[in-house]
Coordinates of C-alpha atoms in Angstrom, one line a residue:
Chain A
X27 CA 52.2 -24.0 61.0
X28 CA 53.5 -20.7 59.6
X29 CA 56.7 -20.0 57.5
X30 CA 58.0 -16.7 56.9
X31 CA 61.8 -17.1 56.1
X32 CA 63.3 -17.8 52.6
X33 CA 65.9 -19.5 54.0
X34 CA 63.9 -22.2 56.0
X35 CA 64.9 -25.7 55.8
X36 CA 61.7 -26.7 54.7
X37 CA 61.7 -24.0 51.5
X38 CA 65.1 -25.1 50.7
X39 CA 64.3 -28.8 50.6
X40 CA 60.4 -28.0 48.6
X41 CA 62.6 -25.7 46.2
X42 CA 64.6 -28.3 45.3
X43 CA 61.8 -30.3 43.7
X44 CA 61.9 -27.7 40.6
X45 CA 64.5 -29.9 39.4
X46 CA 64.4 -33.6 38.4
X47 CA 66.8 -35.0 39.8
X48 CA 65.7 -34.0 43.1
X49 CA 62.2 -34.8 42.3
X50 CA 63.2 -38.4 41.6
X51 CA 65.0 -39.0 44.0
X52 CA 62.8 -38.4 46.9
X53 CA 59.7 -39.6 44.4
X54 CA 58.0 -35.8 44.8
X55 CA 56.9 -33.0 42.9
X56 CA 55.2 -29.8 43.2
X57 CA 52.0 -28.1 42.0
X58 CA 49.9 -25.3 42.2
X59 CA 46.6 -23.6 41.9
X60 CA 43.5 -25.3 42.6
X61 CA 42.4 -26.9 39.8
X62 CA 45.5 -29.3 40.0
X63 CA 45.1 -29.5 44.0
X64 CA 41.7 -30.5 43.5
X65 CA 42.8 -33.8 40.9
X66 CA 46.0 -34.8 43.0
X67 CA 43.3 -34.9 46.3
X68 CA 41.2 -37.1 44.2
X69 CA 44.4 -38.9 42.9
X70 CA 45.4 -39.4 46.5
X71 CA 48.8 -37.9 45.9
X72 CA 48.7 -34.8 48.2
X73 CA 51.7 -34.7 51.4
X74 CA 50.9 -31.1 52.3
X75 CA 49.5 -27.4 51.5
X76 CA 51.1 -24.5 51.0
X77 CA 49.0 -21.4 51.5
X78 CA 49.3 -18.1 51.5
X79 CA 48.6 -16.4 54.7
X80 CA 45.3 -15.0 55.5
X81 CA 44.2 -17.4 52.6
X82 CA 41.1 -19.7 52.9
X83 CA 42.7 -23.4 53.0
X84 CA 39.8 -25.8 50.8
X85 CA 41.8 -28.4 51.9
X86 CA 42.2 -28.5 55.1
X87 CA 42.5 -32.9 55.4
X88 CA 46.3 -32.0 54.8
X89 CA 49.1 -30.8 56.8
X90 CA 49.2 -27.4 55.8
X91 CA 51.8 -24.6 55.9
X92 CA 51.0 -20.9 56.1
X93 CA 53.9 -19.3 53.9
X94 CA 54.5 -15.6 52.5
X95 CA 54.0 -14.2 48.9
X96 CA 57.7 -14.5 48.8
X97 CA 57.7 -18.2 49.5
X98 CA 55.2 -19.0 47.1
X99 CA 57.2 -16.9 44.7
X100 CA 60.4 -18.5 44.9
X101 CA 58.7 -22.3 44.7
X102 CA 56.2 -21.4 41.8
X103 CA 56.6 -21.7 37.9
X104 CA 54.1 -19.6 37.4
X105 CA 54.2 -16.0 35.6
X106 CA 51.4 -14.6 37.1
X107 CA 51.8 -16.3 40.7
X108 CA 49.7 -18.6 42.9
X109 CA 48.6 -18.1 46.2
X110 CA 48.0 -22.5 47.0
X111 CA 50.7 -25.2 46.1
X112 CA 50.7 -29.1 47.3
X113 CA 53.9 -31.2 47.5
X114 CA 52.8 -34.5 45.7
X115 CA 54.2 -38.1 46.0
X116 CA 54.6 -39.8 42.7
X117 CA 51.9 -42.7 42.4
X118 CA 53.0 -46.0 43.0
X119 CA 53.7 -48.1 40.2
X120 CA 54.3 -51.7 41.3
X121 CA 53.8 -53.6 38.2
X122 CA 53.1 -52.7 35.2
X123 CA 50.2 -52.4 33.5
X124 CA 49.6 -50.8 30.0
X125 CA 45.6 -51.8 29.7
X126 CA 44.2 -51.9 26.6
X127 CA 45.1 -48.7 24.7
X128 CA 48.6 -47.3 25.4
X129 CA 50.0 -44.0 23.9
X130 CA 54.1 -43.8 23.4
X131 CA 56.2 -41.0 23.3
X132 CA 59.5 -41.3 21.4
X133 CA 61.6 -38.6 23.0
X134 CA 59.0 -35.8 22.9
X135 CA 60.8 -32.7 23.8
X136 CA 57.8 -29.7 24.4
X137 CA 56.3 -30.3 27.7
X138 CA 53.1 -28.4 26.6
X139 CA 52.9 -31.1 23.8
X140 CA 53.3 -33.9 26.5
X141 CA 50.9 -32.8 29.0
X142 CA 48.4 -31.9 26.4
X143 CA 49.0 -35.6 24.9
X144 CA 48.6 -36.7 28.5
X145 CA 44.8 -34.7 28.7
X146 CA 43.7 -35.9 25.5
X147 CA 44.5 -39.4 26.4
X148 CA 42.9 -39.3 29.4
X149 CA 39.9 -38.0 28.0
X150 CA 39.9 -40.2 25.4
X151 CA 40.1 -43.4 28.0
X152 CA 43.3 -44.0 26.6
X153 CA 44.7 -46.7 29.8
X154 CA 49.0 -45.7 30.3
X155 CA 51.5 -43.2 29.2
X156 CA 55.1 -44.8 27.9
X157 CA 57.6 -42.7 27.2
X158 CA 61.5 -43.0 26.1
X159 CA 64.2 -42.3 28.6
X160 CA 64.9 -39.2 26.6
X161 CA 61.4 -37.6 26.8
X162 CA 60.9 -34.6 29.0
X163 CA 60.2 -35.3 32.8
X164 CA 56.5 -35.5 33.3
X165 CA 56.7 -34.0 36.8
X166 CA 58.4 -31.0 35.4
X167 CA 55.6 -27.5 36.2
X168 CA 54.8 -27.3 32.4
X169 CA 53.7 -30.8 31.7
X170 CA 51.6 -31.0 34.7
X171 CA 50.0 -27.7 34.1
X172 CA 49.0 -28.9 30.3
X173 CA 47.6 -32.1 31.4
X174 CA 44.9 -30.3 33.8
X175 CA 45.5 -32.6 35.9
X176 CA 44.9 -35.3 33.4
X177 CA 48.7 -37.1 34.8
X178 CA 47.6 -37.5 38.1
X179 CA 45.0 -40.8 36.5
X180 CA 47.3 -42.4 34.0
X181 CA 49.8 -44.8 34.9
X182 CA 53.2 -43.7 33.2
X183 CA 55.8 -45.6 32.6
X184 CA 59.3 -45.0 31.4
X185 CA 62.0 -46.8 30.6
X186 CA 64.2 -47.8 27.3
X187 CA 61.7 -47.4 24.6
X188 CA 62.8 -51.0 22.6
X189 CA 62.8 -52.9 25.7
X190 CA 59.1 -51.6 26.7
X191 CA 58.0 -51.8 23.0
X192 CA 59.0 -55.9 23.3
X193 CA 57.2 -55.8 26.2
X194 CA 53.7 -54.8 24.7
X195 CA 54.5 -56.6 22.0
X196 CA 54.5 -60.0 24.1
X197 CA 51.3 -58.8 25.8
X198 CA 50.0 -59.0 22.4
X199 CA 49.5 -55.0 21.8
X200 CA 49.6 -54.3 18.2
X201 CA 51.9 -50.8 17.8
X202 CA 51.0 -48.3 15.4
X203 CA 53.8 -45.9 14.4
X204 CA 53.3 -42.4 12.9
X205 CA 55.3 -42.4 10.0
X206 CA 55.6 -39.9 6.7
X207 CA 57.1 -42.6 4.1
X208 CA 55.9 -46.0 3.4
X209 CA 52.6 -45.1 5.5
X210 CA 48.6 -46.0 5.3
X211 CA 46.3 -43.3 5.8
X212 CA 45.0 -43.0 9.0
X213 CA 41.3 -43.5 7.5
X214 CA 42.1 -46.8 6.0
X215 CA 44.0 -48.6 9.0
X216 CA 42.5 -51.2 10.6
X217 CA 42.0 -50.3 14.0
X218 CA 42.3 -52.9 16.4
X219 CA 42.1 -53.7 20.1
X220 CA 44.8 -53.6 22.2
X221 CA 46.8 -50.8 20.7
X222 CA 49.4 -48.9 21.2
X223 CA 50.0 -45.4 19.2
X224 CA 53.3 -44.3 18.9
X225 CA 54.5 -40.4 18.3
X226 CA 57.5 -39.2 17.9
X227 CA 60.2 -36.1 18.6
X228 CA 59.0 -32.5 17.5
X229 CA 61.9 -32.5 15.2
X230 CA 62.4 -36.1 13.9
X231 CA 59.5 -38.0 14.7
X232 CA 59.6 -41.5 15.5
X233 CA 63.0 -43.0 14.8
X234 CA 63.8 -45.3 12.4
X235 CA 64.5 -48.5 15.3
X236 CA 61.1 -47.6 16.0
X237 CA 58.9 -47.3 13.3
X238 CA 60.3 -50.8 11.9
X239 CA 59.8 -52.8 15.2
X240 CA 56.5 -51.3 14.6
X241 CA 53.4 -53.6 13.2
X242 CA 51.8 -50.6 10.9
X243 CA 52.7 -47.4 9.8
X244 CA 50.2 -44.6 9.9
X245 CA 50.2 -41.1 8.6
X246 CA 47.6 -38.1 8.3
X247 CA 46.5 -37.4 5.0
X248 CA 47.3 -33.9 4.5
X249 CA 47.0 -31.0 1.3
X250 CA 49.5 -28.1 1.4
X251 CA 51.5 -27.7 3.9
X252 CA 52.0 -31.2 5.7
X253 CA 53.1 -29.8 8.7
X254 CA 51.3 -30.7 12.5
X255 CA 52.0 -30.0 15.5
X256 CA 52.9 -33.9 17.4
X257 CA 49.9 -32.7 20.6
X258 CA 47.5 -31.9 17.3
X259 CA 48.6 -35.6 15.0
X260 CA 48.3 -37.3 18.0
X261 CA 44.6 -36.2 19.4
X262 CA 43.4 -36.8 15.8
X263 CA 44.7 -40.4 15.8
X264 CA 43.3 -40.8 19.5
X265 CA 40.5 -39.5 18.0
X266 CA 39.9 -42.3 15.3
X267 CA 41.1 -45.3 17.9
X268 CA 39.5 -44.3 20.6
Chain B
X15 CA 74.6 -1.7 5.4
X16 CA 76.0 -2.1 9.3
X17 CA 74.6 -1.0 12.3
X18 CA 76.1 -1.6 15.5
X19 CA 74.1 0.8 17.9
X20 CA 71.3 -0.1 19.9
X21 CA 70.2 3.7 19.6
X22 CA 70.4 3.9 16.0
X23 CA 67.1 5.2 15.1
X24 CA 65.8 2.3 12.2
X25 CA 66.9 0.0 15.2
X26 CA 64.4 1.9 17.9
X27 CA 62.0 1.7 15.0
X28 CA 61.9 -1.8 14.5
X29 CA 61.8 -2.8 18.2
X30 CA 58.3 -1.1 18.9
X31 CA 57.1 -3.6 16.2
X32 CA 57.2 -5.6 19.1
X33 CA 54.0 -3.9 20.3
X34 CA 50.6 -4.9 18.8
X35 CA 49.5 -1.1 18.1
X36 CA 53.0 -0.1 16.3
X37 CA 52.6 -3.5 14.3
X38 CA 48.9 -2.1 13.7
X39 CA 50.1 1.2 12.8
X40 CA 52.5 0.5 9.8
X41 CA 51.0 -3.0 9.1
X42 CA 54.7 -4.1 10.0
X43 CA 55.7 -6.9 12.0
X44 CA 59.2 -9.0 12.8
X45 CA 60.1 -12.3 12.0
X46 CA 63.1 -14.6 13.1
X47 CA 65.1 -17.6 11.6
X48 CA 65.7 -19.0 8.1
X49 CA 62.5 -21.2 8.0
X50 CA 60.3 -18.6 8.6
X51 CA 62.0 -15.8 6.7
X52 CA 62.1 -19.1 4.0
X53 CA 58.2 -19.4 3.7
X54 CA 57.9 -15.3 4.1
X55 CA 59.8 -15.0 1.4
X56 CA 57.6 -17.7 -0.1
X57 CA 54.7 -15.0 0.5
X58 CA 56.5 -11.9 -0.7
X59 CA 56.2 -10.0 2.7
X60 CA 60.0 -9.8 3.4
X61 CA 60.6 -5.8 3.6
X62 CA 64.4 -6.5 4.9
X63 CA 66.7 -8.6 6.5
X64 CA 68.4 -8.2 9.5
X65 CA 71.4 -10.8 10.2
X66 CA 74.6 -10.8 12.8
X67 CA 77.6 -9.6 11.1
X68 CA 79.8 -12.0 10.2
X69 CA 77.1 -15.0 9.0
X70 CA 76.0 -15.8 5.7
X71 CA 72.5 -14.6 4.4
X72 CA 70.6 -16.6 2.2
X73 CA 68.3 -13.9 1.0
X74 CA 70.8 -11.9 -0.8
X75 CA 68.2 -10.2 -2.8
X76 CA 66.3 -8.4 -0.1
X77 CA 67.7 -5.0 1.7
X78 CA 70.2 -6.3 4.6
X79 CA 71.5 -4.4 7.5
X80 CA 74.7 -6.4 9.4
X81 CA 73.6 -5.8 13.0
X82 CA 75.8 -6.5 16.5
X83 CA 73.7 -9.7 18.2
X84 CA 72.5 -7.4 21.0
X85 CA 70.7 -5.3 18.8
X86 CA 69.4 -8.9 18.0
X87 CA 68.8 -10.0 21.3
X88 CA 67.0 -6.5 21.7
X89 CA 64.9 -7.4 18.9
X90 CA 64.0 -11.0 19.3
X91 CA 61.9 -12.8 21.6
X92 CA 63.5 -16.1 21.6
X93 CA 65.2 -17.4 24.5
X94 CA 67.6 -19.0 22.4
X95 CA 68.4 -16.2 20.0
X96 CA 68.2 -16.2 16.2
X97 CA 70.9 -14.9 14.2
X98 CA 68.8 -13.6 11.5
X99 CA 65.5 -11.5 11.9
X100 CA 62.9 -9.9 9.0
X101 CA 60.6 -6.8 9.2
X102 CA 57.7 -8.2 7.0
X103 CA 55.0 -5.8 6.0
X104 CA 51.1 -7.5 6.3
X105 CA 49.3 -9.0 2.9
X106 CA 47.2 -6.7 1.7
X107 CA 43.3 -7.9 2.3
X108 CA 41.4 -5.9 -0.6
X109 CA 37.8 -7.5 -0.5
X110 CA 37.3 -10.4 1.8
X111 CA 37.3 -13.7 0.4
X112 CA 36.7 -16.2 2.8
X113 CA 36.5 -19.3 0.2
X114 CA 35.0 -22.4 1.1
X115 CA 36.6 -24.0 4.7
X116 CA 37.0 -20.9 7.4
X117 CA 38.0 -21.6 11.1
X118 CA 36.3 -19.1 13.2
X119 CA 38.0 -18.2 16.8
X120 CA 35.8 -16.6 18.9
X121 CA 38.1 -15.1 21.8
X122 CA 40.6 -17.7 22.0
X123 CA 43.7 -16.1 24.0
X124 CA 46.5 -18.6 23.9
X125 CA 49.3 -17.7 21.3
X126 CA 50.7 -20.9 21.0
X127 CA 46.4 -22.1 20.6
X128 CA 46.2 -19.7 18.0
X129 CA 49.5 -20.5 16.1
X130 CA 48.8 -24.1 16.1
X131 CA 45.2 -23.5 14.9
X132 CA 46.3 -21.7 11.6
X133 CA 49.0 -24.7 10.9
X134 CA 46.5 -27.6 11.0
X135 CA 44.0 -25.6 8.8
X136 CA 46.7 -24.3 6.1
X137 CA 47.6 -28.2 6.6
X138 CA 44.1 -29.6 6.2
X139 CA 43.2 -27.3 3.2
X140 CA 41.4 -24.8 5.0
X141 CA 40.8 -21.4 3.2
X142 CA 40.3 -18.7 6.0
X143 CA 40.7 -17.7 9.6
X144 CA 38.5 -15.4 10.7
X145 CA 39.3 -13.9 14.4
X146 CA 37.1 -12.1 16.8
X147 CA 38.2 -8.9 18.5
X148 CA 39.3 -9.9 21.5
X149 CA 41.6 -12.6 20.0
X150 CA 44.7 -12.8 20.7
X151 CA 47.1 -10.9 17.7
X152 CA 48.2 -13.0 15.1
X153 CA 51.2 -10.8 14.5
X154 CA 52.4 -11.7 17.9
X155 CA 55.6 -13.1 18.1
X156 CA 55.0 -16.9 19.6
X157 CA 51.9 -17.0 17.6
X158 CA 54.1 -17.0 14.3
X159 CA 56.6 -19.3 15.7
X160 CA 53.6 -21.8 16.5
X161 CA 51.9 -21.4 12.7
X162 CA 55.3 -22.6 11.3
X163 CA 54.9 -19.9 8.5
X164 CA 51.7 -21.1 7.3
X165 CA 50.3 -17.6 8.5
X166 CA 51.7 -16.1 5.8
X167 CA 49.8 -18.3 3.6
X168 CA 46.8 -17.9 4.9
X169 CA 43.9 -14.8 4.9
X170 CA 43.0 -13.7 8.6
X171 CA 40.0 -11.7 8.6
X172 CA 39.4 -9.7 12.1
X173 CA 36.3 -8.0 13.4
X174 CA 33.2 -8.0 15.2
X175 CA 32.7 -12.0 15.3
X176 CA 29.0 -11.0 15.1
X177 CA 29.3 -9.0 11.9
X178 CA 31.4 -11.8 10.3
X179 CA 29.0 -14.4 11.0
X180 CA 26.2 -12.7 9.4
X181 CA 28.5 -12.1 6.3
X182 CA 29.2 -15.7 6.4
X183 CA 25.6 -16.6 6.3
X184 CA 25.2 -14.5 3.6
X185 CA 27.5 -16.2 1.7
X186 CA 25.8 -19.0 1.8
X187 CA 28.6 -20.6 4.9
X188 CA 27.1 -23.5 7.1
X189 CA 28.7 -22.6 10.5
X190 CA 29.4 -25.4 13.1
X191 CA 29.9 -24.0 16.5
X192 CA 31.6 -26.2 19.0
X193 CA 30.0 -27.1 22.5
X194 CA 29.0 -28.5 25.5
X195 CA 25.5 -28.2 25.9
X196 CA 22.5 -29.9 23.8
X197 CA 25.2 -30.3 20.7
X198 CA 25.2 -33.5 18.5
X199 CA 28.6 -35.9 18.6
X200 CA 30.8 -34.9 15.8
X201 CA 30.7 -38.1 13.9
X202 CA 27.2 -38.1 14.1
X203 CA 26.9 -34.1 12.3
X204 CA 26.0 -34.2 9.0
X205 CA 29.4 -32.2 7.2
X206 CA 28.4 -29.6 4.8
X207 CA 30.4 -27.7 2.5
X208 CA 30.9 -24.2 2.7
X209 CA 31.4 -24.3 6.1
X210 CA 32.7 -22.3 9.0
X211 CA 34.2 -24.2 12.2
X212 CA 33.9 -22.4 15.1
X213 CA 35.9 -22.5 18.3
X214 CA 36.3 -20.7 21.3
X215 CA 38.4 -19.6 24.5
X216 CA 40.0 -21.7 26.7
X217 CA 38.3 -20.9 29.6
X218 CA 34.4 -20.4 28.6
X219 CA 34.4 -21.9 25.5
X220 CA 32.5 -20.4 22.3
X221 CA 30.2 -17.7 23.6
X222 CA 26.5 -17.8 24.1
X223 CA 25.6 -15.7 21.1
X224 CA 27.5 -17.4 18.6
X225 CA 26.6 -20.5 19.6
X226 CA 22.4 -19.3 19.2
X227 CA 23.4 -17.6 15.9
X228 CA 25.4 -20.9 15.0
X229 CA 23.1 -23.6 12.4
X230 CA 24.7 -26.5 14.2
X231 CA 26.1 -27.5 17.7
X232 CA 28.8 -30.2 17.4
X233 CA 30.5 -31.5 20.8
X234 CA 33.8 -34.0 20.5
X235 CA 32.4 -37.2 22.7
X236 CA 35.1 -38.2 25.3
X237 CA 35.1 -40.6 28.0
X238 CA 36.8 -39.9 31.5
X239 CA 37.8 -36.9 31.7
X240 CA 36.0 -34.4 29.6
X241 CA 38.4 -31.8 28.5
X242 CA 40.5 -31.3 25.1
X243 CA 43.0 -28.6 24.9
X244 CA 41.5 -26.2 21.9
X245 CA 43.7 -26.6 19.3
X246 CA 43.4 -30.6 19.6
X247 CA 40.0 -30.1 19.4
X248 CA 40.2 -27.8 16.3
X249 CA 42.5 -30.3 15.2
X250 CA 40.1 -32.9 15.1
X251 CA 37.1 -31.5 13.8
X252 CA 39.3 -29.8 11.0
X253 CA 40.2 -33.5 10.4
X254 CA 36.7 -34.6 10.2
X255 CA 35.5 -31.8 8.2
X256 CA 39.0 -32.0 5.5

C-alpha cells in the first residue's frame, strides 16, 4: 500500500508513538534502519514496514507501507534520516522473571547510558532489565538506538524500585549496590550467583533507600579523578560478575 | 567590560571557535559552565570569562566581559543554555611525553565515545591519549562536556597513528590492540607495563594495520550478543590493565 500525504490517518496515529504516553498506551513503538529491523524480526516484534518508495523491502513477511521522504522525515529521530522504519509491539511480559543475573537502574536519566547498559548486558548474558518508575522510557528512539537492538532480548521490567527490590530479594537474589562511602572494592567482593547489580542516577547515584536495602556495597577503585560515566561503572562491574 | 551586541567584533571572534580549523588556528577553544571552567581553571587554560550580566562570577580574577544571553545562546552549544562560558587557550605540548599507561584511538568518531574515553583513563591513572588523524576533535564541544574536565588534565598527542606507534615501540611501550579475530581473552593477556591500549571506530573496529603492527591481540569474551559500545569496552580493559 502506498502513502503520500502527511496528513494521513495512519501517519498521524505512527507519529504519535514518538511520545510515551502514546506508546504505552497502545503497547507500540517505532524504529528504524535495518540493523534494528533485523533484531525486532528475530525478536518477533514487527506489525509493519515502512519504506521508502522505489526502495528494496528485505522484509517483505510484513505488511508493508510505501511512504515518501517526507513521511519518513516527520516519523524519524534520526539526524541524518532513514529510508526503512517498523512499528513494534512491546513484548509480552506475563510474569515475571528476573533469571539469574539482573541489572537495576535507579532513575537513570541519559538514554544513551540506558541502551548502552541494555547492550552490554545483553552481551554479557545478563537475564532482565529493572528499572525505577523514574528512569527514562526504554522505548524512547535514543535508548533503542544504543542498545543495537540489544532491548528487543531482555525482559524489562518496571515498576516501583523498593517493591521490585523485595521482590528479588524473596527470590533469593543477593543485590549489589554501587556506592562511594562505606563501599568494598569491586576486586574483593564476593561475587555470587543470583545477583542483581544496582546503578544509579547520573547525578546522585543510587539513593540512599536503596543502597541500605541493599546486601553489599560496591565501588570502583579509582586514582585521580573518581569520576565515571554510570554506562562505563556499570560494564566494568558486568564485566567482573559476568 | 559589557557587550551586548551580537556583531561586536571579540563576539564574531569567539563564535568561529566553534569551528575545528579556527580552534586549530589560535589553539583557542570555548568552554561552558562552572564545573568545567572550575577544573580549567584547575589547569591554567582560562584566557577569559564570559558570563550573563546580572549573575555572579566566581572567577573574579580572570578578564570578564558581561554579555546579553543571546550572545550566549549564539556561543554555546547546549540545549539548555549556560550562563557562563570560557575561551581557554590549548596546553602547550613541548616534547612528547607519553609516560607509562597511553590509550590509543585509532579513528574512533563518536564525541561522546571520545569524551568518555579520556574520563575513565584520567580516572584510572592513565598518562596519555594519543589520537589518530581521522579522530574525531577533542576540542569539540560535546567531547569536553563528556570528559568532565579531565581533558584538561590530560596530554593528547595527534598524528599519523602509524608514526606514533613506532615512537611508542621505541620507547620501549607494549601495545595491546583490541579485536575480533585470532586475539587472546583479556583475562587470559599477560598485562605489561608500559603499555599502550588501543581501540578503534565504532563501525570497523581498530584497523588492519595497527592491529599487524600491534605485540598483542586482546578481545573482551561475551556471551549472547557480541557487541560492547567502545567506550565500555575501553572502560574495561582500562580497568583490567589500572
Amino acid at each position: 500500500m502506498e502513502i503520500t500525504s502527511l496528513t494521513n490517518a495512519k501517519v498521524k496515529q505512527w507519529s504519535k508513538y514518538k511520545e510515551k504516553k502514546h506508546r504505552d498506551k497502545d503497547h507500540k513503538f517505532l524504529i528504524e534502519g535495518e540493523h534494528l529491523i533485523e533484531e525486532a524480526h528475530k525478536a518477533n516484534l514487527i506489525e509493519c514496514i515502512l519504506i521508502e518508495q522505489g526502495k528494496e523491502n528485505m522484509f517483505p513477511i510484513y505488511e508493508t507501507y510505501e511512504v515518501t521522504r517526507d513521511i519518513l522525515k516527520k516519523l524519524s529521530d534520526s539526524v541524518s534520516g532513514t529510508y526503512i522504519m517498523a512499528v513494534c509491539h512491546m513484548p509480552n511480559i506475563s510474569s515475571i522473571d528476573f533469571g539469574n543475573k539482573v541489572i537495576v537502574l535507579d532513575d537513570v536519566q541519559d538514554p544513551g547510558n540506558v541502551g548502552t547498559i541494555i547492550r552490554t548486558a545483553f552481551s554479557f548474558g545478563y537475564t532482565s532489565i529493572v528499572l525505577s518508575s523514574h528512569s527514562v522510557d526504554v522505548y524512547n528512539e535514543k535508548v533503542i538506538r544504543s542498545t543495537q537492538g540489544a532491548l528487543f532480548h531482555m525482559p524489562i521490567i518496571r515498576g516501583d524500585i523498593m517493591e521490585l527490590l523485595q521482590e528479588l530479594k524473596q527470590q533469593g537474589i543477593t543485590l549489589y549496590a554501587t556506592s562511594l562511602h562505606e563501599a568494598t572494592p569491586l576486586q574483593q567482593t564476593p561475587k555470587k550467583t543470583p545477583c542483581a547489580l544496582i546503578f544509579g542516577n547520573e547525578g546522585n547515584g543510587v539513593s540512599k533507600d536503596v543502597i541500605d536495602y541493599s546486601d553489599h556495597k560496591v565501588f570502583i577503585e579509582m586514582k585521580t579523578f573518581d569520576s565515571l560515566n554510570v554506562a562505563v561503572a556499570a560494564g566494568i562491574c558486568m564485566y567482573e560478575f559476568r
